[in-house]
Short mmCIF file of C-alpha atoms and ligand atoms in Angstrom, two decimals:
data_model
loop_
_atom_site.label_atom_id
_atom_site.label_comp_id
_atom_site.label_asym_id
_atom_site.label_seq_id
_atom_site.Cartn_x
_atom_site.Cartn_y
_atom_site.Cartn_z
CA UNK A 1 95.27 80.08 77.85
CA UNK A 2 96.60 78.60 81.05
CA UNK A 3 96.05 80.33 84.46
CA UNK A 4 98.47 78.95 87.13
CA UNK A 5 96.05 77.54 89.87
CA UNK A 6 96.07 79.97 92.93
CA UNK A 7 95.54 77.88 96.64
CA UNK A 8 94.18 80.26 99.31
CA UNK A 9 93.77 79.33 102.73
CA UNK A 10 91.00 81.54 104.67
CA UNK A 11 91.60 81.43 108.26
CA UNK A 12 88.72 83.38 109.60
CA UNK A 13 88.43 84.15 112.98
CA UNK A 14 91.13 81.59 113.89
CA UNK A 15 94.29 80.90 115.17
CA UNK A 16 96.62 82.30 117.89
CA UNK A 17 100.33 82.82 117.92
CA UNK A 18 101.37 79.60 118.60
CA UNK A 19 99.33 77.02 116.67
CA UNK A 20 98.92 80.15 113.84
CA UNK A 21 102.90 80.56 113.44
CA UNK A 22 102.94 76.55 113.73
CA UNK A 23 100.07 76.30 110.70
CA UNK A 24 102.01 79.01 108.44
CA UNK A 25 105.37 77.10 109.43
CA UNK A 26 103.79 73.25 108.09
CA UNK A 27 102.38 75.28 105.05
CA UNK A 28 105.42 76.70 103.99
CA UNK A 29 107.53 73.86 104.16
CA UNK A 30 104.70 71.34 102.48
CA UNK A 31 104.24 74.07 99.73
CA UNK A 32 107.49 74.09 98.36
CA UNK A 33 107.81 73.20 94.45
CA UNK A 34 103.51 73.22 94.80
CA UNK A 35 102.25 72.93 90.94
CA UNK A 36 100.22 75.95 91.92
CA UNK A 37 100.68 80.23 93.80
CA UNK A 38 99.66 79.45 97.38
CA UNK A 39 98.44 82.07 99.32
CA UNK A 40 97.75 82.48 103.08
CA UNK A 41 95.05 84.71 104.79
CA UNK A 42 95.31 84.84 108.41
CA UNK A 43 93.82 86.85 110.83
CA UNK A 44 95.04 90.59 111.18
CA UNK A 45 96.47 90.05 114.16
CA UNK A 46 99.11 87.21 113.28
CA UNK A 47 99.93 88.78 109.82
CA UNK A 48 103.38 90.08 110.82
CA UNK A 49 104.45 86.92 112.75
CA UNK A 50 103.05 84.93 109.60
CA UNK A 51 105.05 87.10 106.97
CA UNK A 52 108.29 86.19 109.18
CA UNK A 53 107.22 82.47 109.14
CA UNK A 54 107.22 82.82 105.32
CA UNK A 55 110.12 84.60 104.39
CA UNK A 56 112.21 82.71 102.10
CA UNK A 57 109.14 80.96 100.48
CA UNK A 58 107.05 81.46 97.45
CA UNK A 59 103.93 82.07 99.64
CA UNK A 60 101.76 85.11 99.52
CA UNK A 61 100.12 86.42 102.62
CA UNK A 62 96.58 88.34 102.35
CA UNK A 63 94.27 89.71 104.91
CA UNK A 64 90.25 89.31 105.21
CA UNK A 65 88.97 92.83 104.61
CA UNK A 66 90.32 96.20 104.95
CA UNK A 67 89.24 99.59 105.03
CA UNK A 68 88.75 102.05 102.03
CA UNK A 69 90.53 105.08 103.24
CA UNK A 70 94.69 105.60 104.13
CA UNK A 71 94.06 106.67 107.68
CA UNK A 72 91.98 107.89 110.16
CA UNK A 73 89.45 108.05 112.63
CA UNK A 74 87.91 104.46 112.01
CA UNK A 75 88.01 102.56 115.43
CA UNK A 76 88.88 99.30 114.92
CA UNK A 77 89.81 99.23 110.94
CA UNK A 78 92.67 98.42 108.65
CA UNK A 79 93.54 100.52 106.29
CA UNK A 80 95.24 98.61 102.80
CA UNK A 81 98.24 100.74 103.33
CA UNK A 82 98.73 98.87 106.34
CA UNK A 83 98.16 95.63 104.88
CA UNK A 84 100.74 96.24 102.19
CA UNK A 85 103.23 97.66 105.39
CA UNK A 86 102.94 94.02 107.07
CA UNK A 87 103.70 92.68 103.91
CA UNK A 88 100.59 91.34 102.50
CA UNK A 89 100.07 91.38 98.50
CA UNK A 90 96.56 90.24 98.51
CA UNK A 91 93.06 91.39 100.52
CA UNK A 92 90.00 89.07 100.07
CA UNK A 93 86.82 91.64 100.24
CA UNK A 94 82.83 90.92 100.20
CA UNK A 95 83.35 87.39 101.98
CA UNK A 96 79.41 86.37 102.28
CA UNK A 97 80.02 86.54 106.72
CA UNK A 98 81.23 89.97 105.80
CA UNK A 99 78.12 90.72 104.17
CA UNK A 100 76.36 89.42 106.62
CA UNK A 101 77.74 90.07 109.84
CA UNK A 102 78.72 93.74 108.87
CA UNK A 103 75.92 94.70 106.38
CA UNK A 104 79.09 95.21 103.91
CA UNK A 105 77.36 96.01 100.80
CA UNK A 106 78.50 95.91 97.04
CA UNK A 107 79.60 99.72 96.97
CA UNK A 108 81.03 99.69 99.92
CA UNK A 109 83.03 96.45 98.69
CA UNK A 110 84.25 98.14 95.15
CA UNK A 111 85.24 100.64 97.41
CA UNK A 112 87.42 98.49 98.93
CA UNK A 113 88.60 97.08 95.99
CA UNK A 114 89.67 100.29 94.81
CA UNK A 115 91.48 101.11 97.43
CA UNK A 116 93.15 97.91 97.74
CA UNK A 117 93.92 98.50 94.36
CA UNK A 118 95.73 102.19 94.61
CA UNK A 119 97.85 100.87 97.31
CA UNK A 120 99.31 98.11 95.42
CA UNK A 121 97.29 94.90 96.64
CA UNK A 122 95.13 92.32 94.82
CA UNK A 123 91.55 91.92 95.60
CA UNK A 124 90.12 88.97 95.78
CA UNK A 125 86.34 89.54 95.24
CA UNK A 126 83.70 87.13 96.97
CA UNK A 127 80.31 86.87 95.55
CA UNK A 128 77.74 84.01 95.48
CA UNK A 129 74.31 83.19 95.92
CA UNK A 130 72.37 82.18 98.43
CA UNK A 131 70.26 78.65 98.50
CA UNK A 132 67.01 80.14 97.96
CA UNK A 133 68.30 82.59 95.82
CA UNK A 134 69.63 79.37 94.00
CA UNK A 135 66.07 77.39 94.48
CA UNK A 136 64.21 80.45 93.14
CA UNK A 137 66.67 80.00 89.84
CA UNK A 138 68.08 83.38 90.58
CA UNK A 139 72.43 82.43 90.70
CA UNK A 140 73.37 84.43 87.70
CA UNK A 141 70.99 86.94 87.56
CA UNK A 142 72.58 87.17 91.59
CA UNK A 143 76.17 87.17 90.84
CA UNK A 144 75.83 89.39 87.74
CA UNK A 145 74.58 92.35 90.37
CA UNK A 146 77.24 91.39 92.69
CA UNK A 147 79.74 91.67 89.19
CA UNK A 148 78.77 94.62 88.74
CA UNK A 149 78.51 96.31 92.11
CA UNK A 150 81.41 94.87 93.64
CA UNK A 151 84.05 95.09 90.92
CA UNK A 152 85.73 98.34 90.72
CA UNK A 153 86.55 100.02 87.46
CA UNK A 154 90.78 100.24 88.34
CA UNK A 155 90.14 95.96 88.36
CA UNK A 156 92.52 94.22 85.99
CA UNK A 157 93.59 90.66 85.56
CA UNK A 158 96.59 91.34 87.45
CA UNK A 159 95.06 92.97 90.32
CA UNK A 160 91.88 90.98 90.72
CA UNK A 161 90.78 87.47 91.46
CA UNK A 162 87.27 86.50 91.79
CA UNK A 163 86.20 84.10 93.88
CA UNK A 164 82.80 82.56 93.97
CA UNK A 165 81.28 81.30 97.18
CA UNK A 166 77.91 79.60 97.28
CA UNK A 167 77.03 80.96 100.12
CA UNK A 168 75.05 77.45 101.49
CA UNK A 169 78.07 75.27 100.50
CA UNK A 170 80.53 77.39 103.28
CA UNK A 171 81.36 75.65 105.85
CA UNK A 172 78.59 73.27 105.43
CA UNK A 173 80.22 70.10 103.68
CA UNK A 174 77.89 71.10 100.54
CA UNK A 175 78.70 71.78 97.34
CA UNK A 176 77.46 72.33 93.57
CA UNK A 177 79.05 69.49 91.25
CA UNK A 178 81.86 70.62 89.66
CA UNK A 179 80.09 71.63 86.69
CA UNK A 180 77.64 73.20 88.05
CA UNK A 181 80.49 75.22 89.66
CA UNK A 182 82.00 75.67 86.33
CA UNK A 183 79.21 76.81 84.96
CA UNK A 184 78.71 79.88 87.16
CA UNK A 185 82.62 80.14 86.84
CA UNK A 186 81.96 80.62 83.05
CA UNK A 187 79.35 83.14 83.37
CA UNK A 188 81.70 85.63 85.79
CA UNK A 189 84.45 85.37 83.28
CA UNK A 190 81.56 85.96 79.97
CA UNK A 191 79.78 88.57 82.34
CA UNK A 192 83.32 90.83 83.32
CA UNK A 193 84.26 90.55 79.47
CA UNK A 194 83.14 93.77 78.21
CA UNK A 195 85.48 95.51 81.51
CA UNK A 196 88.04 93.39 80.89
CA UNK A 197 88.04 92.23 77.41
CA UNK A 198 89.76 89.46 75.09
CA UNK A 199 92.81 89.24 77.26
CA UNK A 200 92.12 90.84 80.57
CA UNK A 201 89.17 87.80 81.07
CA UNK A 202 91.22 85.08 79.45
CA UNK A 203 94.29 85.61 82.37
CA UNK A 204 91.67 86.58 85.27
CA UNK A 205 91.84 84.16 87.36
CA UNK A 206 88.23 82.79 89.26
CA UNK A 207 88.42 80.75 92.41
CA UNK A 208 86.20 78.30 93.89
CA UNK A 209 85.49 78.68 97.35
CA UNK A 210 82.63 76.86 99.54
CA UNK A 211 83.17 73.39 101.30
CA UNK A 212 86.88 72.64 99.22
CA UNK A 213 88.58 69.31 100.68
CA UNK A 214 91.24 66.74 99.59
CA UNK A 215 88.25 64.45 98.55
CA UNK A 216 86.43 67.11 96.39
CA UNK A 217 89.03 69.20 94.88
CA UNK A 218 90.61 67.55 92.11
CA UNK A 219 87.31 67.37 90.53
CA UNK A 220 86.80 70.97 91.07
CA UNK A 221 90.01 71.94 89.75
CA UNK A 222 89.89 69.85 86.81
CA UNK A 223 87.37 72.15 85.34
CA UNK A 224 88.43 74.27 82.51
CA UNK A 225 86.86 77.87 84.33
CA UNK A 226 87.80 77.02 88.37
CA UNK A 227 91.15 78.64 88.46
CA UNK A 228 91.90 77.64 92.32
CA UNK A 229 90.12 77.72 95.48
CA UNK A 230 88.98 79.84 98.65
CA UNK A 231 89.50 77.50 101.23
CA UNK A 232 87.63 78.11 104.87
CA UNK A 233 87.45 74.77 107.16
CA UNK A 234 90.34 72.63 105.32
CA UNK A 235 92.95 75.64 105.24
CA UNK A 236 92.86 74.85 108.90
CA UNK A 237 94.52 71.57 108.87
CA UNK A 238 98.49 71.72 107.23
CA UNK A 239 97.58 67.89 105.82
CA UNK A 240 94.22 69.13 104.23
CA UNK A 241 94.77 72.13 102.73
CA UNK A 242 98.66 71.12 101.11
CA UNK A 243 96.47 68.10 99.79
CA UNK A 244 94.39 70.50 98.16
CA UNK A 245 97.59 72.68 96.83
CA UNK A 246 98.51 68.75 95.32
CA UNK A 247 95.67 68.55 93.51
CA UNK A 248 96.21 72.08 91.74
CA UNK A 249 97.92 71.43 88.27
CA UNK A 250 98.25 74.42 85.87
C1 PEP O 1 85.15 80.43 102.99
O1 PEP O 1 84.53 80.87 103.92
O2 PEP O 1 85.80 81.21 102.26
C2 PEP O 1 85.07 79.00 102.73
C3 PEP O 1 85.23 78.59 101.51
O3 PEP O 1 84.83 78.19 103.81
P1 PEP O 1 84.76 76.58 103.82
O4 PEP O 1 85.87 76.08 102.97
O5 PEP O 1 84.90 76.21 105.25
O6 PEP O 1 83.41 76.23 103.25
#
C-alpha cells in the first residue's frame, strides 16, 4: 500500500514573530504542489500568527506537547482543546527532550495521546533509543516498551503517526543508515499489528526523525517502512527543509 510521505518541521524552542511568521511564510509558498502532507510545528506561542501565515495552503500546523486534561489549574500548560482552537490538527508527544527535560514518562505520554485524540488531533508519538541502549543491543526490545506504554488504545491509523527518534542521532549530524532505520521502522509497524491489525498498520504512517537533511533524506525516504520525517535543525532553514519536502515521493 502507499502512504503519502508526511514532512514535519520541529521548531523547538525557536523562533520569534518576525523571522517565525517569515519561516512559515517561505514554507508555504515553497510547499505548494509538494509530492508529500507538510506539516509545521512551531512553538506555542507563534501558533496563531503561523495558522494566519498558512491559510490558503495545504499545510498542517501542530504543536510540541500538550496537556492531558480540557482545563484547569495547570500553570503553564496547554490543554489539546486549545491546540485544536488555534487551529492545529496535529500534537507531537514523548519528544526524547521531553522525556528528558520534564521526566515525561510513557503513561503520562498515552495520556496525552488520548487526549489529543478525544479532542480531534493527531498524535505524533516519539520513541527511540538511546546510544548505549543501542550499544548494549537493546533498540527493539527499547522501542517495543515505549510501543506499548506510549500508544494509547483510542490510536488508529488516522489519528496516529509514529515517529522514531534515535535519540543520539538528534541534533547531532548522526544517523543509522537507512536500513538500519528501516529496520526499526519495520519492527514498530510488526510490533503495533496486533492493536492495529491488517489495515490499520498497513496505512499508519512511521516517520523518521534524528539528524534529517537535504543530503541524507532521499536515502531515508526511499525505504519501503520510513513514511516521512521529524525534522529538528533543518526545519529551521526554508531552503533545507522544502529540499527535504522534494525529496518525499509517495
Ligand atoms: C527532533 O528533535 O525531532 C529532530 C529530529 O532534530 P534534528 O533534526 O535536529 O536531529
Amino acid at each position: 500500500m502507499s502512504r503519502r510521505p508526511l514532512i514535519a518541521g520541529n521548531w523547538k524552542m525557536n523562533g520569534l514573530l518576525s523571522d517565525g511568521t517569515a519561516l512559515a511564510q517561505a514554507v508555504a509558498q515553497g510547499g505548494k504542489d509538494a509530492p508529500c502532507d507538510i506539516l509545521i510545528c512551531p512553538p506555542v506561542t507563534l501558533l496563531g500568527a503561523v495558522k494566519s501565515v498558512l491559510s490558503g495552503s495545504a499545510i498542517q500546523l501542530g504543536a510540541q506537547d500538550c496537556h492531558w486534561q480540557e482545563k484547569g489549574a495547570h500553570t503553564g500548560d496547554i490543554s489539546p482543546q486549545m491546540l485544536v482552537d488555534v487551529g492545529c490538527s496535529h500534537v507531537i508527544l514523548g519528544h526524547s527532550e521531553r522525556r528528558a527535560d520534564h521526566g515525561e514518562t510513557d503513561s503520562q505520554v498515552a495520556q496525552k495521546a488520548s487526549a489529543a485524540h478525544q479532542a480531534g488531533l493527531i498524535a505524533v508519538i516519539c520513541v527511540g533509543e538511546t546510544e548505549a541502549q543501542r550499544d548494549a543491543g537493546d533498540t527493539m526490545s527499547v522501542i517495543s516498551a515505549q510501543l506499548d506504554g506510549s500508544v494509547p488504545q483510542s490510536a488508529t491509523s488516522e489519528n496516529t503517526v509514529i515517529a522514531y527518534e534515535p535519540v543520539w542521532a538528534i541534533g547531532t549530524g548522526r544517523t543509522p543508515t537507512a536500513q538500519e532505520a528501516n529496520q526499526v521502522h519495520a519492527h514498530i509497524r510488526a510490533h503495533l499489528h496486533g492493536r492495529l491489525g491488517d489495515a490499520g498498520t498497513a496505512a499508519l504512517r512511521i516517520l523518521y526523525g534524528g539528524s534529517m537533511k537535504p543530503g541524507n533524506a532521499a536515502d531515508l525516504l526511499a525505504q519501503p517502512d520510513i513514511d516521512g520525517g521529524l525534522i529538528g535543525g533543518a526545519a529551521l532553514k526554508a531552503e533545507d527543509f522544502l529540499s527535504i519536502v522534494a525529496a518525499a515521493k509517495a
